[in-house]
Structures are given as structure tokens and as C-alpha cells.
N, CA, C and O atoms as a Maestro MAE file, in Angstrom:
{
 s_m_m2io_version
 :::
 2.0.0
}

f_m_ct {
 s_m_title
 :::
 protein
 m_atom[328] {
  # First column is atom index #
  i_m_mmod_type
  r_m_x_coord
  r_m_y_coord
  r_m_z_coord
  i_m_residue_number
  s_m_chain_name
  s_m_pdb_residue_name
  s_m_pdb_atom_name
  i_m_atomic_number
  :::
  1 25 72.529 101.417 92.292 1 A "GLU " " N  " 7
  2 3 73.891 101.897 92.106 1 A "GLU " " CA " 6
  3 2 74.887 100.746 92.004 1 A "GLU " " C  " 6
  4 15 75.927 100.883 91.359 1 A "GLU " " O  " 8
  5 25 74.580 99.613 92.634 2 A "ILE " " N  " 7
  6 3 75.463 98.451 92.517 2 A "ILE " " CA " 6
  7 2 75.436 97.928 91.079 2 A "ILE " " C  " 6
  8 15 76.475 97.565 90.527 2 A "ILE " " O  " 8
  9 25 74.258 97.892 90.483 3 A "THR " " N  " 7
  10 3 74.142 97.427 89.099 3 A "THR " " CA " 6
  11 2 74.962 98.300 88.166 3 A "THR " " C  " 6
  12 15 75.638 97.790 87.271 3 A "THR " " O  " 8
  13 25 74.910 99.609 88.366 4 A "GLU " " N  " 7
  14 3 75.688 100.529 87.528 4 A "GLU " " CA " 6
  15 2 77.186 100.319 87.725 4 A "GLU " " C  " 6
  16 15 77.949 100.375 86.760 4 A "GLU " " O  " 8
  17 25 77.613 100.080 88.959 5 A "ARG " " N  " 7
  18 3 79.032 99.844 89.231 5 A "ARG " " CA " 6
  19 2 79.497 98.559 88.556 5 A "ARG " " C  " 6
  20 15 80.563 98.522 87.941 5 A "ARG " " O  " 8
  21 25 78.693 97.509 88.673 6 A "VAL " " N  " 7
  22 3 79.053 96.232 88.059 6 A "VAL " " CA " 6
  23 2 79.105 96.376 86.535 6 A "VAL " " C  " 6
  24 15 79.994 95.826 85.885 6 A "VAL " " O  " 8
  25 25 78.159 97.107 85.979 7 A "GLU " " N  " 7
  26 3 78.156 97.343 84.531 7 A "GLU " " CA " 6
  27 2 79.437 98.046 84.090 7 A "GLU " " C  " 6
  28 15 80.011 97.693 83.060 7 A "GLU " " O  " 8
  29 25 79.886 99.028 84.854 8 A "LYS " " N  " 7
  30 3 81.140 99.729 84.533 8 A "LYS " " CA " 6
  31 2 82.335 98.783 84.620 8 A "LYS " " C  " 6
  32 15 83.287 98.916 83.852 8 A "LYS " " O  " 8
  33 25 82.292 97.828 85.552 9 A "GLU " " N  " 7
  34 3 83.381 96.865 85.676 9 A "GLU " " CA " 6
  35 2 83.435 95.944 84.459 9 A "GLU " " C  " 6
  36 15 84.520 95.598 83.992 9 A "GLU " " O  " 8
  37 25 82.277 95.548 83.947 10 A "PHE " " N  " 7
  38 3 82.246 94.758 82.717 10 A "PHE " " CA " 6
  39 2 82.951 95.514 81.589 10 A "PHE " " C  " 6
  40 15 83.823 94.971 80.911 10 A "PHE " " O  " 8
  41 25 82.565 96.755 81.405 11 A "VAL " " N  " 7
  42 3 83.117 97.569 80.318 11 A "VAL " " CA " 6
  43 2 84.608 97.821 80.530 11 A "VAL " " C  " 6
  44 15 85.388 97.762 79.580 11 A "VAL " " O  " 8
  45 25 85.006 98.101 81.766 12 A "ALA " " N  " 7
  46 3 86.410 98.371 82.064 12 A "ALA " " CA " 6
  47 2 87.293 97.163 81.753 12 A "ALA " " C  " 6
  48 15 88.453 97.325 81.374 12 A "ALA " " O  " 8
  49 25 86.757 95.963 81.911 13 A "ASP " " N  " 7
  50 3 87.527 94.752 81.633 13 A "ASP " " CA " 6
  51 2 87.480 94.344 80.158 13 A "ASP " " C  " 6
  52 15 88.156 93.396 79.760 13 A "ASP " " O  " 8
  53 25 86.689 95.051 79.346 14 A "GLY " " N  " 7
  54 3 86.675 94.786 77.907 14 A "GLY " " CA " 6
  55 2 85.452 94.065 77.378 14 A "GLY " " C  " 6
  56 15 85.456 93.631 76.226 14 A "GLY " " O  " 8
  57 25 84.410 93.921 78.175 15 A "ALA " " N  " 7
  58 3 83.181 93.269 77.708 15 A "ALA " " CA " 6
  59 2 82.287 94.298 77.018 15 A "ALA " " C  " 6
  60 15 82.292 95.477 77.373 15 A "ALA " " O  " 8
  61 25 81.527 93.843 76.037 16 A "GLN " " N  " 7
  62 3 80.543 94.686 75.364 16 A "GLN " " CA " 6
  63 2 79.156 94.252 75.834 16 A "GLN " " C  " 6
  64 15 78.688 93.162 75.505 16 A "GLN " " O  " 8
  65 25 78.514 95.113 76.600 17 A "ILE " " N  " 7
  66 3 77.197 94.787 77.156 17 A "ILE " " CA " 6
  67 2 76.144 94.999 76.087 17 A "ILE " " C  " 6
  68 15 76.071 96.058 75.463 17 A "ILE " " O  " 8
  69 25 75.324 93.968 75.885 18 A "GLU " " N  " 7
  70 3 74.247 94.035 74.909 18 A "GLU " " CA " 6
  71 2 72.912 94.360 75.569 18 A "GLU " " C  " 6
  72 15 72.061 95.028 74.982 18 A "GLU " " O  " 8
  73 25 72.742 93.872 76.811 19 A "GLN " " N  " 7
  74 3 71.466 94.092 77.502 19 A "GLN " " CA " 6
  75 2 71.646 93.913 78.999 19 A "GLN " " C  " 6
  76 15 72.407 93.055 79.446 19 A "GLN " " O  " 8
  77 25 70.937 94.734 79.774 20 A "VAL " " N  " 7
  78 3 70.896 94.585 81.227 20 A "VAL " " CA " 6
  79 2 69.439 94.347 81.599 20 A "VAL " " C  " 6
  80 15 68.571 95.177 81.330 20 A "VAL " " O  " 8
  81 25 69.186 93.198 82.222 21 A "GLN " " N  " 7
  82 3 67.826 92.827 82.609 21 A "GLN " " CA " 6
  83 2 67.724 92.897 84.127 21 A "GLN " " C  " 6
  84 15 68.221 92.016 84.829 21 A "GLN " " O  " 8
  85 25 67.081 93.945 84.631 22 A "ARG " " N  " 7
  86 3 66.859 94.080 86.072 22 A "ARG " " CA " 6
  87 2 65.577 93.340 86.396 22 A "ARG " " C  " 6
  88 15 64.487 93.786 86.039 22 A "ARG " " O  " 8
  89 25 65.707 92.221 87.065 23 A "ILE " " N  " 7
  90 3 64.550 91.360 87.274 23 A "ILE " " CA " 6
  91 2 63.707 91.887 88.436 23 A "ILE " " C  " 6
  92 15 62.583 92.335 88.212 23 A "ILE " " O  " 8
  93 25 64.201 91.848 89.633 24 A "GLU " " N  " 7
  94 3 63.538 92.397 90.813 24 A "GLU " " CA " 6
  95 2 64.087 91.698 92.043 24 A "GLU " " C  " 6
  96 15 64.954 90.828 91.952 24 A "GLU " " O  " 8
  97 25 63.574 92.089 93.175 25 A "ARG " " N  " 7
  98 3 63.963 91.441 94.424 25 A "ARG " " CA " 6
  99 2 63.104 90.190 94.596 25 A "ARG " " C  " 6
  100 15 61.882 90.233 94.454 25 A "ARG " " O  " 8
  101 25 63.764 89.081 94.904 26 A "ARG " " N  " 7
  102 3 63.034 87.815 95.058 26 A "ARG " " CA " 6
  103 2 63.549 87.055 96.267 26 A "ARG " " C  " 6
  104 15 64.674 87.250 96.728 26 A "ARG " " O  " 8
  105 25 62.687 86.186 96.759 27 A "ASP " " N  " 7
  106 3 63.087 85.291 97.838 27 A "ASP " " CA " 6
  107 2 64.038 84.240 97.276 27 A "ASP " " C  " 6
  108 15 63.851 83.756 96.160 27 A "ASP " " O  " 8
  109 25 65.054 83.892 98.052 28 A "LEU " " N  " 7
  110 3 65.972 82.838 97.663 28 A "LEU " " CA " 6
  111 2 65.384 81.489 98.055 28 A "LEU " " C  " 6
  112 15 64.645 81.394 99.035 28 A "LEU " " O  " 8
  113 25 65.703 80.463 97.308 29 A "ALA " " N  " 7
  114 3 65.203 79.124 97.614 29 A "ALA " " CA " 6
  115 2 65.767 78.636 98.947 29 A "ALA " " C  " 6
  116 15 65.119 77.871 99.661 29 A "ALA " " O  " 8
  117 25 66.969 79.082 99.273 30 A "TYR " " N  " 7
  118 3 67.587 78.746 100.554 30 A "TYR " " CA " 6
  119 2 68.456 79.930 100.970 30 A "TYR " " C  " 6
  120 15 68.916 80.689 100.117 30 A "TYR " " O  " 8
  121 25 68.677 80.089 102.238 31 A "ALA " " N  " 7
  122 3 69.463 81.216 102.740 31 A "ALA " " CA " 6
  123 2 70.911 81.099 102.267 31 A "ALA " " C  " 6
  124 15 71.499 80.018 102.285 31 A "ALA " " O  " 8
  125 25 71.461 82.209 101.854 32 A "HIS " " N  " 7
  126 3 72.852 82.273 101.400 32 A "HIS " " CA " 6
  127 2 73.536 83.354 102.230 32 A "HIS " " C  " 6
  128 15 73.171 84.527 102.139 32 A "HIS " " O  " 8
  129 25 74.518 82.975 103.033 33 A "ASP " " N  " 7
  130 3 75.189 83.933 103.925 33 A "ASP " " CA " 6
  131 2 74.173 84.749 104.721 33 A "ASP " " C  " 6
  132 15 74.324 85.961 104.878 33 A "ASP " " O  " 8
  133 25 73.151 84.082 105.214 34 A "HIS " " N  " 7
  134 3 72.108 84.678 106.047 34 A "HIS " " CA " 6
  135 2 71.197 85.631 105.264 34 A "HIS " " C  " 6
  136 15 70.415 86.359 105.875 34 A "HIS " " O  " 8
  137 25 71.279 85.645 103.943 35 A "MET " " N  " 7
  138 3 70.360 86.445 103.128 35 A "MET " " CA " 6
  139 2 69.184 85.568 102.739 35 A "MET " " C  " 6
  140 15 69.355 84.400 102.387 35 A "MET " " O  " 8
  141 25 68.003 86.134 102.806 36 A "LYS " " N  " 7
  142 3 66.808 85.399 102.406 36 A "LYS " " CA " 6
  143 2 66.207 85.962 101.129 36 A "LYS " " C  " 6
  144 15 65.391 85.308 100.480 36 A "LYS " " O  " 8
  145 25 66.616 87.188 100.766 37 A "GLN " " N  " 7
  146 3 66.153 87.827 99.542 37 A "GLN " " CA " 6
  147 2 67.348 88.450 98.831 37 A "GLN " " C  " 6
  148 15 68.370 88.760 99.442 37 A "GLN " " O  " 8
  149 25 67.185 88.627 97.503 38 A "ALA " " N  " 7
  150 3 68.256 89.249 96.728 38 A "ALA " " CA " 6
  151 2 67.667 89.889 95.475 38 A "ALA " " C  " 6
  152 15 66.599 89.500 95.003 38 A "ALA " " O  " 8
  153 25 68.386 90.878 94.946 39 A "TYR " " N  " 7
  154 3 68.036 91.469 93.662 39 A "TYR " " CA " 6
  155 2 68.732 90.660 92.576 39 A "TYR " " C  " 6
  156 15 69.916 90.345 92.688 39 A "TYR " " O  " 8
  157 25 67.992 90.329 91.533 40 A "PHE " " N  " 7
  158 3 68.545 89.555 90.433 40 A "PHE " " CA " 6
  159 2 68.704 90.454 89.217 40 A "PHE " " C  " 6
  160 15 67.795 91.203 88.857 40 A "PHE " " O  " 8
  161 25 69.873 90.368 88.590 41 A "VAL " " N  " 7
  162 3 70.164 91.152 87.394 41 A "VAL " " CA " 6
  163 2 70.897 90.250 86.418 41 A "VAL " " C  " 6
  164 15 71.848 89.565 86.793 41 A "VAL " " O  " 8
  165 25 70.456 90.247 85.167 42 A "ASN " " N  " 7
  166 3 71.134 89.509 84.111 42 A "ASN " " CA " 6
  167 2 71.871 90.496 83.215 42 A "ASN " " C  " 6
  168 15 71.300 91.492 82.772 42 A "ASN " " O  " 8
  169 25 73.129 90.213 82.955 43 A "PHE " " N  " 7
  170 3 73.905 90.985 82.003 43 A "PHE " " CA " 6
  171 2 74.139 90.098 80.788 43 A "PHE " " C  " 6
  172 15 74.752 89.036 80.898 43 A "PHE " " O  " 8
  173 25 73.659 90.527 79.643 44 A "VAL " " N  " 7
  174 3 73.932 89.827 78.392 44 A "VAL " " CA " 6
  175 2 75.081 90.588 77.758 44 A "VAL " " C  " 6
  176 15 74.964 91.780 77.477 44 A "VAL " " O  " 8
  177 25 76.206 89.890 77.529 45 A "PHE " " N  " 7
  178 3 77.393 90.574 77.036 45 A "PHE " " CA " 6
  179 2 78.226 89.650 76.165 45 A "PHE " " C  " 6
  180 15 78.036 88.434 76.163 45 A "PHE " " O  " 8
  181 25 79.141 90.241 75.433 46 A "SER " " N  " 7
  182 3 80.107 89.449 74.669 46 A "SER " " CA " 6
  183 2 81.490 89.877 75.124 46 A "SER " " C  " 6
  184 15 81.745 91.050 75.394 46 A "SER " " O  " 8
  185 25 82.383 88.886 75.204 47 A "ALA " " N  " 7
  186 3 83.737 89.159 75.676 47 A "ALA " " CA " 6
  187 2 84.643 87.991 75.306 47 A "ALA " " C  " 6
  188 15 84.186 86.869 75.087 47 A "ALA " " O  " 8
  189 25 85.918 88.280 75.245 48 A "ALA " " N  " 7
  190 3 86.911 87.247 75.009 48 A "ALA " " CA " 6
  191 2 87.030 86.361 76.253 48 A "ALA " " C  " 6
  192 15 86.715 86.810 77.356 48 A "ALA " " O  " 8
  193 25 87.474 85.122 76.095 49 A "PRO " " N  " 7
  194 3 87.608 84.222 77.256 49 A "PRO " " CA " 6
  195 2 88.481 84.788 78.376 49 A "PRO " " C  " 6
  196 15 88.193 84.555 79.550 49 A "PRO " " O  " 8
  197 25 89.535 85.522 78.041 50 A "VAL " " N  " 7
  198 3 90.405 86.094 79.076 50 A "VAL " " CA " 6
  199 2 89.642 87.126 79.920 50 A "VAL " " C  " 6
  200 15 89.890 87.255 81.119 50 A "VAL " " O  " 8
  201 25 88.726 87.849 79.296 51 A "VAL " " N  " 7
  202 3 87.907 88.829 80.019 51 A "VAL " " CA " 6
  203 2 86.974 88.109 80.985 51 A "VAL " " C  " 6
  204 15 86.752 88.570 82.105 51 A "VAL " " O  " 8
  205 25 86.439 86.995 80.555 52 A "LEU " " N  " 7
  206 3 85.543 86.221 81.409 52 A "LEU " " CA " 6
  207 2 86.258 85.758 82.676 52 A "LEU " " C  " 6
  208 15 85.680 85.790 83.762 52 A "LEU " " O  " 8
  209 25 87.500 85.332 82.544 53 A "GLU " " N  " 7
  210 3 88.264 84.905 83.716 53 A "GLU " " CA " 6
  211 2 88.525 86.075 84.669 53 A "GLU " " C  " 6
  212 15 88.497 85.893 85.886 53 A "GLU " " O  " 8
  213 25 88.777 87.263 84.138 54 A "LYS " " N  " 7
  214 3 88.964 88.462 84.977 54 A "LYS " " CA " 6
  215 2 87.679 88.764 85.752 54 A "LYS " " C  " 6
  216 15 87.718 89.075 86.943 54 A "LYS " " O  " 8
  217 25 86.543 88.668 85.059 55 A "LEU " " N  " 7
  218 3 85.259 88.958 85.704 55 A "LEU " " CA " 6
  219 2 84.950 87.943 86.796 55 A "LEU " " C  " 6
  220 15 84.473 88.314 87.868 55 A "LEU " " O  " 8
  221 25 85.213 86.677 86.538 56 A "ARG " " N  " 7
  222 3 84.985 85.642 87.558 56 A "ARG " " CA " 6
  223 2 85.788 85.941 88.823 56 A "ARG " " C  " 6
  224 15 85.266 85.867 89.936 56 A "ARG " " O  " 8
  225 25 87.056 86.278 88.636 57 A "ALA " " N  " 7
  226 3 87.926 86.565 89.782 57 A "ALA " " CA " 6
  227 2 87.446 87.806 90.534 57 A "ALA " " C  " 6
  228 15 87.423 87.828 91.765 57 A "ALA " " O  " 8
  229 25 87.066 88.830 89.784 58 A "ARG " " N  " 7
  230 3 86.621 90.077 90.405 58 A "ARG " " CA " 6
  231 2 85.347 89.870 91.223 58 A "ARG " " C  " 6
  232 15 85.264 90.333 92.360 58 A "ARG " " O  " 8
  233 25 84.358 89.181 90.660 59 A "PHE " " N  " 7
  234 3 83.087 89.015 91.352 59 A "PHE " " CA " 6
  235 2 83.191 88.029 92.507 59 A "PHE " " C  " 6
  236 15 82.401 88.105 93.448 59 A "PHE " " O  " 8
  237 25 84.135 87.119 92.459 60 A "ALA " " N  " 7
  238 3 84.339 86.200 93.581 60 A "ALA " " CA " 6
  239 2 84.798 86.960 94.823 60 A "ALA " " C  " 6
  240 15 84.546 86.525 95.947 60 A "ALA " " O  " 8
  241 25 85.462 88.078 94.628 61 A "LEU " " N  " 7
  242 3 85.955 88.880 95.752 61 A "LEU " " CA " 6
  243 2 85.018 90.020 96.144 61 A "LEU " " C  " 6
  244 15 85.213 90.655 97.181 61 A "LEU " " O  " 8
  245 25 84.013 90.279 95.329 62 A "ASP " " N  " 7
  246 3 83.103 91.407 95.555 62 A "ASP " " CA " 6
  247 2 82.063 91.034 96.602 62 A "ASP " " C  " 6
  248 15 81.276 90.111 96.388 62 A "ASP " " O  " 8
  249 25 82.048 91.736 97.727 63 A "GLU " " N  " 7
  250 3 81.115 91.431 98.812 63 A "GLU " " CA " 6
  251 2 79.671 91.772 98.482 63 A "GLU " " C  " 6
  252 15 78.756 91.234 99.105 63 A "GLU " " O  " 8
  253 25 79.446 92.659 97.509 64 A "GLU " " N  " 7
  254 3 78.082 93.049 97.150 64 A "GLU " " CA " 6
  255 2 77.477 92.143 96.078 64 A "GLU " " C  " 6
  256 15 76.279 92.226 95.804 64 A "GLU " " O  " 8
  257 25 78.275 91.299 95.483 65 A "VAL " " N  " 7
  258 3 77.782 90.323 94.511 65 A "VAL " " CA " 6
  259 2 77.769 88.973 95.218 65 A "VAL " " C  " 6
  260 15 78.803 88.321 95.355 65 A "VAL " " O  " 8
  261 25 76.586 88.566 95.662 66 A "ALA " " N  " 7
  262 3 76.484 87.349 96.469 66 A "ALA " " CA " 6
  263 2 76.711 86.099 95.626 66 A "ALA " " C  " 6
  264 15 77.450 85.201 96.031 66 A "ALA " " O  " 8
  265 25 76.095 86.039 94.490 67 A "LEU " " N  " 7
  266 3 76.208 84.883 93.608 67 A "LEU " " CA " 6
  267 2 76.389 85.379 92.176 67 A "LEU " " C  " 6
  268 15 75.834 86.408 91.789 67 A "LEU " " O  " 8
  269 25 77.159 84.647 91.407 68 A "HIS " " N  " 7
  270 3 77.283 84.978 89.988 68 A "HIS " " CA " 6
  271 2 77.430 83.697 89.193 68 A "HIS " " C  " 6
  272 15 77.992 82.711 89.671 68 A "HIS " " O  " 8
  273 25 76.923 83.727 87.987 69 A "GLN " " N  " 7
  274 3 76.982 82.566 87.116 69 A "GLN " " CA " 6
  275 2 77.108 83.069 85.686 69 A "GLN " " C  " 6
  276 15 76.444 84.030 85.298 69 A "GLN " " O  " 8
  277 25 77.957 82.422 84.911 70 A "PHE " " N  " 7
  278 3 78.137 82.787 83.516 70 A "PHE " " CA " 6
  279 2 77.646 81.634 82.657 70 A "PHE " " C  " 6
  280 15 78.021 80.482 82.878 70 A "PHE " " O  " 8
  281 25 76.811 81.945 81.683 71 A "ILE " " N  " 7
  282 3 76.270 80.942 80.778 71 A "ILE " " CA " 6
  283 2 76.556 81.400 79.356 71 A "ILE " " C  " 6
  284 15 76.264 82.538 78.990 71 A "ILE " " O  " 8
  285 25 77.126 80.509 78.563 72 A "ARG " " N  " 7
  286 3 77.399 80.839 77.175 72 A "ARG " " CA " 6
  287 2 76.141 80.559 76.358 72 A "ARG " " C  " 6
  288 15 75.605 79.450 76.364 72 A "ARG " " O  " 8
  289 25 75.687 81.593 75.658 73 A "LEU " " N  " 7
  290 3 74.529 81.431 74.797 73 A "LEU " " CA " 6
  291 2 74.979 80.822 73.481 73 A "LEU " " C  " 6
  292 15 76.109 81.047 73.046 73 A "LEU " " O  " 8
  293 25 74.124 80.067 72.854 74 A "ALA " " N  " 7
  294 3 74.440 79.473 71.560 74 A "ALA " " CA " 6
  295 2 74.702 80.596 70.548 74 A "ALA " " C  " 6
  296 15 74.026 81.624 70.543 74 A "ALA " " O  " 8
  297 25 75.700 80.365 69.698 75 A "ASP " " N  " 7
  298 3 75.997 81.357 68.670 75 A "ASP " " CA " 6
  299 2 74.802 81.519 67.758 75 A "ASP " " C  " 6
  300 15 74.146 80.545 67.390 75 A "ASP " " O  " 8
  301 25 74.529 82.757 67.398 76 A "ALA " " N  " 7
  302 3 73.403 83.036 66.492 76 A "ALA " " CA " 6
  303 2 73.753 82.527 65.101 76 A "ALA " " C  " 6
  304 15 74.824 82.821 64.571 76 A "ALA " " O  " 8
  305 25 72.840 81.762 64.518 77 A "LYS " " N  " 7
  306 3 73.043 81.231 63.177 77 A "LYS " " CA " 6
  307 2 72.009 81.853 62.254 77 A "LYS " " C  " 6
  308 15 70.844 81.989 62.626 77 A "LYS " " O  " 8
  309 25 72.430 82.233 61.049 78 A "PRO " " N  " 7
  310 3 71.451 82.811 60.122 78 A "PRO " " CA " 6
  311 2 70.421 81.764 59.705 78 A "PRO " " C  " 6
  312 15 70.733 80.581 59.572 78 A "PRO " " O  " 8
  313 25 69.199 82.220 59.504 79 A "ALA " " N  " 7
  314 3 68.133 81.312 59.091 79 A "ALA " " CA " 6
  315 2 68.412 80.830 57.676 79 A "ALA " " C  " 6
  316 15 68.756 81.617 56.795 79 A "ALA " " O  " 8
  317 25 68.260 79.531 57.470 80 A "SER " " N  " 7
  318 3 68.514 78.979 56.140 80 A "SER " " CA " 6
  319 2 67.256 79.072 55.310 80 A "SER " " C  " 6
  320 15 66.142 78.935 55.817 80 A "SER " " O  " 8
  321 25 67.453 79.311 54.007 81 A "ALA " " N  " 7
  322 3 66.314 79.380 53.092 81 A "ALA " " CA " 6
  323 2 65.893 77.972 52.739 81 A "ALA " " C  " 6
  324 15 66.678 77.216 52.167 81 A "ALA " " O  " 8
  325 25 64.657 77.603 53.072 82 A "SER " " N  " 7
  326 3 64.191 76.248 52.782 82 A "SER " " CA " 6
  327 2 63.153 76.272 51.702 82 A "SER " " C  " 6
  328 15 62.637 75.222 51.317 82 A "SER " " O  " 8
  :::
 }
 m_bond[327] {
  # First column is bond index #
  i_m_from
  i_m_to
  i_m_order
  :::
  1 1 2 1
  2 2 3 1
  3 3 4 2
  4 3 5 1
  5 5 6 1
  6 6 7 1
  7 7 8 2
  8 7 9 1
  9 9 10 1
  10 10 11 1
  11 11 12 2
  12 11 13 1
  13 13 14 1
  14 14 15 1
  15 15 16 2
  16 15 17 1
  17 17 18 1
  18 18 19 1
  19 19 20 2
  20 19 21 1
  21 21 22 1
  22 22 23 1
  23 23 24 2
  24 23 25 1
  25 25 26 1
  26 26 27 1
  27 27 28 2
  28 27 29 1
  29 29 30 1
  30 30 31 1
  31 31 32 2
  32 31 33 1
  33 33 34 1
  34 34 35 1
  35 35 36 2
  36 35 37 1
  37 37 38 1
  38 38 39 1
  39 39 40 2
  40 39 41 1
  41 41 42 1
  42 42 43 1
  43 43 44 2
  44 43 45 1
  45 45 46 1
  46 46 47 1
  47 47 48 2
  48 47 49 1
  49 49 50 1
  50 50 51 1
  51 51 52 2
  52 51 53 1
  53 53 54 1
  54 54 55 1
  55 55 56 2
  56 55 57 1
  57 57 58 1
  58 58 59 1
  59 59 60 2
  60 59 61 1
  61 61 62 1
  62 62 63 1
  63 63 64 2
  64 63 65 1
  65 65 66 1
  66 66 67 1
  67 67 68 2
  68 67 69 1
  69 69 70 1
  70 70 71 1
  71 71 72 2
  72 71 73 1
  73 73 74 1
  74 74 75 1
  75 75 76 2
  76 75 77 1
  77 77 78 1
  78 78 79 1
  79 79 80 2
  80 79 81 1
  81 81 82 1
  82 82 83 1
  83 83 84 2
  84 83 85 1
  85 85 86 1
  86 86 87 1
  87 87 88 2
  88 87 89 1
  89 89 90 1
  90 90 91 1
  91 91 92 2
  92 91 93 1
  93 93 94 1
  94 94 95 1
  95 95 96 2
  96 95 97 1
  97 97 98 1
  98 98 99 1
  99 99 100 2
  100 99 101 1
  101 101 102 1
  102 102 103 1
  103 103 104 2
  104 103 105 1
  105 105 106 1
  106 106 107 1
  107 107 108 2
  108 107 109 1
  109 109 110 1
  110 110 111 1
  111 111 112 2
  112 111 113 1
  113 113 114 1
  114 114 115 1
  115 115 116 2
  116 115 117 1
  117 117 118 1
  118 118 119 1
  119 119 120 2
  120 119 121 1
  121 121 122 1
  122 122 123 1
  123 123 124 2
  124 123 125 1
  125 125 126 1
  126 126 127 1
  127 127 128 2
  128 127 129 1
  129 129 130 1
  130 130 131 1
  131 131 132 2
  132 131 133 1
  133 133 134 1
  134 134 135 1
  135 135 136 2
  136 135 137 1
  137 137 138 1
  138 138 139 1
  139 139 140 2
  140 139 141 1
  141 141 142 1
  142 142 143 1
  143 143 144 2
  144 143 145 1
  145 145 146 1
  146 146 147 1
  147 147 148 2
  148 147 149 1
  149 149 150 1
  150 150 151 1
  151 151 152 2
  152 151 153 1
  153 153 154 1
  154 154 155 1
  155 155 156 2
  156 155 157 1
  157 157 158 1
  158 158 159 1
  159 159 160 2
  160 159 161 1
  161 161 162 1
  162 162 163 1
  163 163 164 2
  164 163 165 1
  165 165 166 1
  166 166 167 1
  167 167 168 2
  168 167 169 1
  169 169 170 1
  170 170 171 1
  171 171 172 2
  172 171 173 1
  173 173 174 1
  174 174 175 1
  175 175 176 2
  176 175 177 1
  177 177 178 1
  178 178 179 1
  179 179 180 2
  180 179 181 1
  181 181 182 1
  182 182 183 1
  183 183 184 2
  184 183 185 1
  185 185 186 1
  186 186 187 1
  187 187 188 2
  188 187 189 1
  189 189 190 1
  190 190 191 1
  191 191 192 2
  192 191 193 1
  193 193 194 1
  194 194 195 1
  195 195 196 2
  196 195 197 1
  197 197 198 1
  198 198 199 1
  199 199 200 2
  200 199 201 1
  201 201 202 1
  202 202 203 1
  203 203 204 2
  204 203 205 1
  205 205 206 1
  206 206 207 1
  207 207 208 2
  208 207 209 1
  209 209 210 1
  210 210 211 1
  211 211 212 2
  212 211 213 1
  213 213 214 1
  214 214 215 1
  215 215 216 2
  216 215 217 1
  217 217 218 1
  218 218 219 1
  219 219 220 2
  220 219 221 1
  221 221 222 1
  222 222 223 1
  223 223 224 2
  224 223 225 1
  225 225 226 1
  226 226 227 1
  227 227 228 2
  228 227 229 1
  229 229 230 1
  230 230 231 1
  231 231 232 2
  232 231 233 1
  233 233 234 1
  234 234 235 1
  235 235 236 2
  236 235 237 1
  237 237 238 1
  238 238 239 1
  239 239 240 2
  240 239 241 1
  241 241 242 1
  242 242 243 1
  243 243 244 2
  244 243 245 1
  245 245 246 1
  246 246 247 1
  247 247 248 2
  248 247 249 1
  249 249 250 1
  250 250 251 1
  251 251 252 2
  252 251 253 1
  253 253 254 1
  254 254 255 1
  255 255 256 2
  256 255 257 1
  257 257 258 1
  258 258 259 1
  259 259 260 2
  260 259 261 1
  261 261 262 1
  262 262 263 1
  263 263 264 2
  264 263 265 1
  265 265 266 1
  266 266 267 1
  267 267 268 2
  268 267 269 1
  269 269 270 1
  270 270 271 1
  271 271 272 2
  272 271 273 1
  273 273 274 1
  274 274 275 1
  275 275 276 2
  276 275 277 1
  277 277 278 1
  278 278 279 1
  279 279 280 2
  280 279 281 1
  281 281 282 1
  282 282 283 1
  283 283 284 2
  284 283 285 1
  285 285 286 1
  286 286 287 1
  287 287 288 2
  288 287 289 1
  289 289 290 1
  290 290 291 1
  291 291 292 2
  292 291 293 1
  293 293 294 1
  294 294 295 1
  295 295 296 2
  296 295 297 1
  297 297 298 1
  298 298 299 1
  299 299 300 2
  300 299 301 1
  301 301 302 1
  302 302 303 1
  303 303 304 2
  304 303 305 1
  305 305 306 1
  306 306 307 1
  307 307 308 2
  308 307 309 1
  309 309 310 1
  310 310 311 1
  311 311 312 2
  312 311 313 1
  313 313 314 1
  314 314 315 1
  315 315 316 2
  316 315 317 1
  317 317 318 1
  318 318 319 1
  319 319 320 2
  320 319 321 1
  321 321 322 1
  322 322 323 1
  323 323 324 2
  324 323 325 1
  325 325 326 1
  326 326 327 1
  327 327 328 2
  :::
 }
}
């Protein structure tokens, strides 16, 4: 249910979700706020830079989102005819 709530927050802020990858519960390499395990979920989405800043601020305050990281994927380029 947390994943569904977070997904709705992405959409509410203007992001277009392309894929949700529910990985599973895994052990953390080191304890984070006394947690030793966590569920990992990847959201692949597209959004304007202003939306990204809103999401960063929102998740920094969300107690159920322990860690978050945003990575920009390389823009898709059409294959050239060789």
C-alpha cells in the first residue's frame, strides 16, 4: 500500500510513470535508522525538473520512505543506419 501511495504522489505532482519495479525485501548493507531490512522499489518516470524538486522535498519528509535517490537515464537515441 505504501508503493501505491507513493505512485499516486508521483502522478499528483505531474510525473508520468513508465514502470514500477517491485524488487523485494533485502538486507541493508548497514543499519539505517535502526532498520536492517527494507523493501526496494524502482519508479521509472519522466517529469519536468520542477516536479523532481517537489518529489525530493516530499520524500525527504516522508517517514515511510527511508531512502530515495533519483538517477537521470540517458536520453533514448534512435539507432543509426550503418
